Amino acid sequence: MSQVVQSRAGVAARAQEDRAAASLALAPHGATMRAAVVAETGGPDVLRMADVPIPHRLDSEVLVKIVAAGVNPVDLRLRAGEPGGPTLGALPAVLGRDFSGVVVESPYEDHALHPGDEVFGLAMAPRMPGSYAPYVAVPSVSLARKPARLSHVEAAATPVSALTAWGMVVDIGKAHEGQVVLVHAGAGGVGHFAVQFARHFGARVIATGSPRNVDWLAELGADEVIDRTQVRFEDVLADVDVVIDLVGNCTDDTGTRSLPVLRRGGLIVSAPVQGWPTLVQDAAAVGVRATHYEVAPDGQTLAVIARLLESGDIKVYVDEVFDLADAAEAHRHVESGHARGKVVLNVSRG
């Protein structure tokens, strides 16, 4: 596979990450850490660095020293306080779900994970303190061992996007040889994993994307790529088995427009919630099915994905890396709509 799929950040970050991981020291209970927090909803500038308590793990949890954290669209929606979207709850709040780092403390001596183990996983902010911080405490079932061939930056780009793509393409879509799968926004964080998973399981993959991503999506493994600025996909497609809808009806009714391209009995799996209840009714009216997927921590599936990453069968692409203190700038970059793959925060640099 072409080098264009490889992360632009991974190799350069390895040495610094290794030094950061090697210098771990468990802070005393009650100590504080510098985290990127939101004290109110609004634009990217509401993200500020502040001192917050280092989380005290529960008996079933693992304390992880974070090296890098991924930025996801849900982080932006939480920060913005979108009407009808997810809510932050108590403020100030630490955002962030993806992370990669090193175990500092585990539940008991013979636990599968030990201090010094490199792991990656998912923190379900805002129900718990998130990953835009030097430490996170999460249930051990939320973690998997980091693939050795991945840098912490690359690993941090993986959990939310890869687990979402797996849930949509594999668990719900049942990707298999001979199936035709259409992936909307194939160059995004979830999309670039969805394209690869569908291809890995033998499906014929069609992806939509912007002009700058057409060639890249083909190199990623898509059998057909549609430039969404030049062609209306519903004018050229038919008899699709599964649509992986990562756009929804947010801007141009992509979800609704996808229904006619499905074969009778076909399935559309949506991640965006905008327009989803209506989409279910519209789908049933034309003889197709619609469902929605929301990611949850799943260390067991993440371990399966880790093996695919370790073997090189699946690759993760990192678009840009920002320091934790520049989290607001990272959010602006994601909001621009120009990110390819994932945006990551280097937490070890503060």
Short mmCIF file of C-alpha atoms in Angstrom, two decimals:
data_model
loop_
_atom_site.label_atom_id
_atom_site.label_comp_id
_atom_site.label_asym_id
_atom_site.label_seq_id
_atom_site.Cartn_x
_atom_site.Cartn_y
_atom_site.Cartn_z
CA MET A 1 0.00 0.00 0.00
CA SER A 2 1.24 3.50 -0.81
CA GLN A 3 3.15 5.54 1.70
CA VAL A 4 0.46 8.22 1.37
CA VAL A 5 -1.65 6.19 3.78
CA GLN A 6 1.04 6.27 6.44
CA SER A 7 0.80 8.77 9.29
CA ARG A 8 2.76 11.97 8.77
CA ALA A 9 3.32 12.25 12.49
CA GLY A 10 4.16 8.76 13.69
CA VAL A 11 7.87 8.40 13.03
CA ALA A 12 8.85 11.87 14.21
CA ALA A 13 6.98 11.48 17.49
CA ARG A 14 8.35 8.10 18.60
CA ALA A 15 11.56 9.20 20.34
CA GLN A 16 9.92 11.94 22.38
CA GLU A 17 7.01 9.66 23.32
CA ASP A 18 9.34 6.93 24.50
CA ARG A 19 11.21 9.41 26.71
CA ALA A 20 7.92 10.68 28.15
CA ALA A 21 6.66 7.16 28.82
CA ALA A 22 9.91 6.17 30.49
CA SER A 23 9.74 9.06 32.96
CA LEU A 24 6.47 7.98 34.62
CA ALA A 25 5.94 8.68 38.28
CA LEU A 26 2.67 8.15 40.11
CA ALA A 27 1.53 11.43 41.60
CA PRO A 28 0.23 11.38 45.18
CA HIS A 29 -3.53 11.29 45.75
CA GLY A 30 -4.91 14.83 45.71
CA ALA A 31 -2.27 16.15 43.32
CA THR A 32 -3.27 18.19 40.29
CA MET A 33 -2.47 18.15 36.59
CA ARG A 34 -2.70 20.66 33.73
CA ALA A 35 -5.58 19.74 31.45
CA ALA A 36 -7.51 21.34 28.60
CA VAL A 37 -10.94 22.10 30.05
CA VAL A 38 -14.17 23.86 29.14
CA ALA A 39 -15.89 25.97 31.80
CA GLU A 40 -18.67 27.06 29.44
CA THR A 41 -19.98 26.05 26.03
CA GLY A 42 -19.03 28.01 22.94
CA GLY A 43 -16.41 28.28 20.23
CA PRO A 44 -12.93 26.73 20.31
CA ASP A 45 -11.57 29.51 22.52
CA VAL A 46 -13.55 28.24 25.53
CA LEU A 47 -10.93 25.47 25.73
CA ARG A 48 -8.41 26.62 28.35
CA MET A 49 -5.56 25.04 30.27
CA ALA A 50 -6.33 24.66 33.97
CA ASP A 51 -5.27 22.72 37.04
CA VAL A 52 -7.61 19.81 37.80
CA PRO A 53 -7.26 16.88 40.22
CA ILE A 54 -5.44 13.80 38.98
CA PRO A 55 -8.18 11.16 38.86
CA HIS A 56 -8.26 8.65 41.69
CA ARG A 57 -8.98 5.25 40.18
CA LEU A 58 -11.71 2.99 41.48
CA ASP A 59 -10.90 -0.61 42.43
CA SER A 60 -11.84 -1.87 38.96
CA GLU A 61 -10.02 0.86 37.06
CA VAL A 62 -6.59 1.35 35.54
CA LEU A 63 -4.72 4.64 35.88
CA VAL A 64 -3.01 5.59 32.63
CA LYS A 65 -0.41 8.29 31.98
CA ILE A 66 -1.53 9.73 28.65
CA VAL A 67 0.99 10.43 25.92
CA ALA A 68 -1.44 11.42 23.16
CA ALA A 69 -5.20 12.00 22.79
CA GLY A 70 -7.42 11.95 19.71
CA VAL A 71 -9.83 14.72 18.73
CA ASN A 72 -13.30 13.60 17.62
CA PRO A 73 -16.40 15.38 16.27
CA VAL A 74 -18.26 14.54 19.49
CA ASP A 75 -15.69 16.65 21.38
CA LEU A 76 -16.61 19.63 19.20
CA ARG A 77 -20.34 19.10 19.71
CA LEU A 78 -19.91 18.86 23.47
CA ARG A 79 -17.80 22.00 23.56
CA ALA A 80 -20.23 23.94 21.37
CA GLY A 81 -23.32 22.86 23.31
CA GLU A 82 -25.27 22.15 20.13
CA PRO A 83 -29.06 22.06 20.62
CA GLY A 84 -30.22 18.46 20.67
CA GLY A 85 -26.64 17.21 20.93
CA PRO A 86 -24.70 15.63 23.81
CA THR A 87 -24.38 17.73 26.94
CA LEU A 88 -21.37 18.39 29.15
CA GLY A 89 -22.98 18.08 32.55
CA ALA A 90 -20.89 19.45 35.42
CA LEU A 91 -18.42 22.22 34.54
CA PRO A 92 -15.52 22.64 34.21
CA ALA A 93 -15.16 19.46 32.17
CA VAL A 94 -12.22 17.65 30.60
CA LEU A 95 -13.07 16.57 27.06
CA GLY A 96 -11.57 13.74 25.03
CA ARG A 97 -12.25 10.04 24.46
CA ASP A 98 -9.33 8.58 22.51
CA PHE A 99 -5.99 8.12 24.24
CA SER A 100 -2.75 6.18 24.20
CA GLY A 101 -0.32 5.96 27.05
CA VAL A 102 1.30 3.85 29.75
CA VAL A 103 -0.26 2.05 32.71
CA VAL A 104 0.70 3.64 36.02
CA GLU A 105 -1.49 1.64 38.38
CA SER A 106 -3.68 -1.44 37.84
CA PRO A 107 -6.42 -3.00 40.02
CA TYR A 108 -4.42 -5.87 41.51
CA GLU A 109 -1.05 -7.58 41.31
CA ASP A 110 -1.98 -10.41 38.93
CA HIS A 111 -4.10 -8.23 36.63
CA ALA A 112 -3.47 -8.65 32.89
CA LEU A 113 -2.17 -5.07 32.69
CA HIS A 114 0.83 -3.94 34.72
CA PRO A 115 2.58 -0.63 35.34
CA GLY A 116 4.71 0.20 32.32
CA ASP A 117 2.43 -1.55 29.79
CA GLU A 118 1.61 0.56 26.74
CA VAL A 119 -2.14 0.72 26.14
CA PHE A 120 -4.73 2.60 24.14
CA GLY A 121 -8.41 2.97 24.80
CA LEU A 122 -11.56 4.97 25.24
CA ALA A 123 -12.71 7.29 28.03
CA MET A 124 -16.41 8.12 27.85
CA ALA A 125 -16.26 11.85 28.55
CA PRO A 126 -18.21 13.71 29.82
CA ARG A 127 -19.57 10.89 32.02
CA MET A 128 -16.00 10.64 33.32
CA PRO A 129 -12.97 12.96 33.06
CA GLY A 130 -11.67 12.79 29.50
CA SER A 131 -8.34 12.38 27.78
CA TYR A 132 -7.31 16.01 27.18
CA ALA A 133 -5.17 15.56 30.28
CA PRO A 134 -1.98 13.84 31.49
CA TYR A 135 -3.86 11.09 33.39
CA VAL A 136 -7.08 9.15 32.97
CA ALA A 137 -8.69 6.41 35.06
CA VAL A 138 -10.80 3.93 33.08
CA PRO A 139 -12.21 0.41 33.50
CA SER A 140 -9.73 -2.16 32.27
CA VAL A 141 -12.33 -3.44 29.77
CA SER A 142 -11.93 -0.12 27.94
CA LEU A 143 -8.27 -0.83 27.14
CA ALA A 144 -6.15 -2.90 24.80
CA ARG A 145 -2.40 -3.21 24.44
CA LYS A 146 -0.98 -0.67 22.01
CA PRO A 147 0.33 -2.23 18.78
CA ALA A 148 4.12 -2.11 18.93
CA ARG A 149 4.45 -0.80 15.39
CA LEU A 150 2.28 2.24 16.16
CA SER A 151 3.48 5.40 17.84
CA HIS A 152 1.36 6.74 20.69
CA VAL A 153 0.15 9.48 18.34
CA GLU A 154 -1.09 6.90 15.83
CA ALA A 155 -2.62 4.73 18.55
CA ALA A 156 -4.47 7.71 20.03
CA ALA A 157 -6.06 8.34 16.64
CA THR A 158 -7.61 4.89 16.61
CA PRO A 159 -10.11 3.86 19.33
CA VAL A 160 -13.23 5.97 18.70
CA SER A 161 -12.94 5.97 14.91
CA ALA A 162 -11.92 2.34 14.48
CA LEU A 163 -14.48 0.99 16.97
CA THR A 164 -17.21 3.07 15.32
CA ALA A 165 -16.23 1.83 11.87
CA TRP A 166 -16.05 -1.77 13.10
CA GLY A 167 -19.47 -1.53 14.73
CA MET A 168 -21.04 -0.10 11.58
CA VAL A 169 -19.26 -2.19 8.93
CA VAL A 170 -18.64 -5.51 10.69
CA ASP A 171 -21.06 -5.90 13.62
CA ILE A 172 -24.12 -4.35 11.94
CA GLY A 173 -23.24 -4.34 8.24
CA LYS A 174 -21.84 -7.91 8.32
CA ALA A 175 -19.25 -7.07 5.64
CA HIS A 176 -18.42 -10.06 3.46
CA GLU A 177 -17.15 -11.04 0.05
CA GLY A 178 -19.44 -9.96 -2.78
CA GLN A 179 -21.21 -7.30 -0.72
CA VAL A 180 -21.35 -3.72 -2.07
CA VAL A 181 -20.65 -1.10 0.60
CA LEU A 182 -20.95 2.67 0.11
CA VAL A 183 -19.01 4.80 2.62
CA HIS A 184 -19.90 8.49 2.80
CA ALA A 185 -17.04 10.78 3.92
CA GLY A 186 -14.53 8.00 3.36
CA ALA A 187 -11.50 10.17 4.10
CA GLY A 188 -12.54 11.12 7.62
CA GLY A 189 -11.54 9.56 10.92
CA VAL A 190 -14.25 6.90 10.90
CA GLY A 191 -14.48 6.78 7.12
CA HIS A 192 -10.91 5.76 6.40
CA PHE A 193 -11.27 2.82 8.80
CA ALA A 194 -14.67 1.90 7.33
CA VAL A 195 -13.21 1.74 3.81
CA GLN A 196 -10.39 -0.52 5.01
CA PHE A 197 -12.58 -2.83 7.12
CA ALA A 198 -15.07 -3.33 4.28
CA ARG A 199 -12.22 -4.07 1.88
CA HIS A 200 -10.54 -6.39 4.42
CA PHE A 201 -13.67 -8.56 4.62
CA GLY A 202 -13.97 -8.79 0.84
CA ALA A 203 -16.67 -6.24 0.05
CA ARG A 204 -16.65 -4.04 -3.03
CA VAL A 205 -16.15 -0.54 -1.61
CA ILE A 206 -17.48 2.73 -3.01
CA ALA A 207 -16.49 5.93 -1.21
CA THR A 208 -17.56 9.55 -1.52
CA GLY A 209 -15.18 12.40 -0.79
CA SER A 210 -13.83 15.79 -1.78
CA PRO A 211 -11.64 16.34 -4.87
CA ARG A 212 -8.41 16.37 -2.85
CA ASN A 213 -9.18 12.94 -1.42
CA VAL A 214 -10.26 11.06 -4.55
CA ASP A 215 -6.84 9.57 -5.37
CA TRP A 216 -6.06 8.95 -1.70
CA LEU A 217 -9.26 6.99 -1.18
CA ALA A 218 -8.43 4.82 -4.18
CA GLU A 219 -5.00 4.08 -2.71
CA LEU A 220 -6.66 3.35 0.64
CA GLY A 221 -8.58 0.52 -1.02
CA ALA A 222 -11.84 1.93 -2.40
CA ASP A 223 -12.83 0.24 -5.67
CA GLU A 224 -14.74 3.33 -6.80
CA VAL A 225 -14.50 6.92 -5.56
CA ILE A 226 -17.13 9.57 -6.23
CA ASP A 227 -16.15 13.24 -6.13
CA ARG A 228 -19.08 14.65 -4.20
CA THR A 229 -18.56 18.11 -5.74
CA GLN A 230 -18.95 16.82 -9.29
CA VAL A 231 -21.39 13.91 -9.11
CA ARG A 232 -24.58 13.25 -7.18
CA PHE A 233 -24.02 9.71 -6.01
CA GLU A 234 -27.70 8.79 -6.28
CA ASP A 235 -27.54 9.51 -10.03
CA VAL A 236 -24.89 6.86 -10.67
CA LEU A 237 -25.37 4.16 -8.01
CA ALA A 238 -27.89 1.36 -7.49
CA ASP A 239 -28.20 -2.02 -5.77
CA VAL A 240 -25.88 -1.12 -2.88
CA ASP A 241 -26.12 -3.59 0.02
CA VAL A 242 -24.97 -1.36 2.87
CA VAL A 243 -24.52 2.41 3.18
CA ILE A 244 -22.18 3.62 5.93
CA ASP A 245 -23.54 7.13 6.47
CA LEU A 246 -21.06 9.39 8.24
CA VAL A 247 -22.68 12.61 7.01
CA GLY A 248 -26.37 12.23 7.81
CA ASN A 249 -28.84 14.96 6.97
CA CYS A 250 -26.70 17.71 8.49
CA THR A 251 -26.08 19.66 5.29
CA ASP A 252 -27.39 18.10 2.08
CA ASP A 253 -29.71 15.27 3.17
CA THR A 254 -27.06 12.65 2.40
CA GLY A 255 -28.86 10.08 4.53
CA THR A 256 -32.22 10.50 2.81
CA ARG A 257 -30.59 10.68 -0.63
CA SER A 258 -28.90 7.33 0.08
CA LEU A 259 -32.13 5.36 0.39
CA PRO A 260 -32.81 5.01 -3.38
CA VAL A 261 -29.34 3.57 -4.07
CA LEU A 262 -29.95 0.59 -1.76
CA ARG A 263 -31.23 -2.71 -3.06
CA ARG A 264 -34.57 -3.79 -1.65
CA GLY A 265 -33.91 -4.97 1.90
CA GLY A 266 -30.61 -3.10 1.99
CA LEU A 267 -29.32 -1.30 5.06
CA ILE A 268 -28.15 2.21 5.90
CA VAL A 269 -26.13 2.57 9.12
CA SER A 270 -25.82 6.16 10.35
CA ALA A 271 -23.48 7.72 12.88
CA PRO A 272 -24.83 11.32 12.86
CA VAL A 273 -28.09 11.66 14.77
CA GLN A 274 -29.48 14.54 12.70
CA GLY A 275 -32.65 13.39 10.96
CA TRP A 276 -32.22 9.77 12.07
CA PRO A 277 -35.74 9.06 13.46
CA THR A 278 -37.30 10.36 10.23
CA LEU A 279 -34.79 8.34 8.21
CA VAL A 280 -36.01 5.11 9.82
CA GLN A 281 -39.56 5.85 8.71
CA ASP A 282 -38.48 6.92 5.22
CA ALA A 283 -36.38 3.77 4.82
CA ALA A 284 -39.23 1.47 5.78
CA ALA A 285 -41.49 3.22 3.27
CA VAL A 286 -39.21 2.25 0.37
CA GLY A 287 -38.40 -1.29 1.51
CA VAL A 288 -34.98 -0.75 3.07
CA ARG A 289 -33.70 -0.65 6.64
CA ALA A 290 -32.07 2.10 8.68
CA THR A 291 -30.27 1.95 11.99
CA HIS A 292 -27.96 4.10 14.08
CA TYR A 293 -24.67 3.26 15.77
CA GLU A 294 -23.01 4.88 18.77
CA VAL A 295 -19.61 3.75 19.98
CA ALA A 296 -18.98 2.30 23.44
CA PRO A 297 -15.78 1.14 25.17
CA ASP A 298 -14.84 -2.34 23.97
CA GLY A 299 -11.33 -3.49 24.78
CA GLN A 300 -11.94 -6.93 23.31
CA THR A 301 -12.79 -5.59 19.84
CA LEU A 302 -10.03 -3.00 20.14
CA ALA A 303 -7.58 -5.88 20.68
CA VAL A 304 -8.79 -7.48 17.43
CA ILE A 305 -8.26 -4.17 15.63
CA ALA A 306 -4.83 -3.88 17.26
CA ARG A 307 -3.79 -7.16 15.65
CA LEU A 308 -4.86 -5.87 12.22
CA LEU A 309 -2.86 -2.69 12.82
CA GLU A 310 0.15 -4.69 14.01
CA SER A 311 0.07 -6.86 10.89
CA GLY A 312 -0.23 -3.82 8.63
CA ASP A 313 -3.52 -5.05 7.13
CA ILE A 314 -5.18 -1.87 8.44
CA LYS A 315 -3.50 1.52 8.74
CA VAL A 316 -4.33 4.68 10.65
CA TYR A 317 -3.76 8.12 9.16
CA VAL A 318 -2.95 11.15 11.31
CA ASP A 319 -3.59 14.50 9.63
CA GLU A 320 -2.12 16.93 12.16
CA VAL A 321 -0.69 16.88 15.68
CA PHE A 322 -1.16 19.77 18.13
CA ASP A 323 0.18 20.28 21.64
CA LEU A 324 -2.40 19.89 24.41
CA ALA A 325 -2.15 23.62 25.13
CA ASP A 326 -3.25 24.21 21.53
CA ALA A 327 -6.44 22.15 21.81
CA ALA A 328 -8.50 25.13 20.65
CA GLU A 329 -6.48 25.30 17.44
CA ALA A 330 -6.96 21.55 16.96
CA HIS A 331 -10.72 22.03 17.24
CA ARG A 332 -10.60 24.82 14.67
CA HIS A 333 -8.72 22.54 12.28
CA VAL A 334 -11.30 19.76 12.64
CA GLU A 335 -14.14 22.27 12.20
CA SER A 336 -12.57 23.46 8.94
CA GLY A 337 -13.61 20.17 7.36
CA HIS A 338 -10.19 19.74 5.74
CA ALA A 339 -8.76 17.08 8.06
CA ARG A 340 -7.88 13.75 6.43
CA GLY A 341 -7.95 10.91 8.93
CA LYS A 342 -7.54 12.09 12.53
CA VAL A 343 -6.26 15.07 14.48
CA VAL A 344 -4.28 14.25 17.64
CA LEU A 345 -3.10 16.13 20.73
CA ASN A 346 0.41 15.45 21.99
CA VAL A 347 -0.26 15.44 25.72
CA SER A 348 3.32 14.67 26.72
CA ARG A 349 4.41 18.11 25.46
CA GLY A 350 1.71 19.84 27.49
#
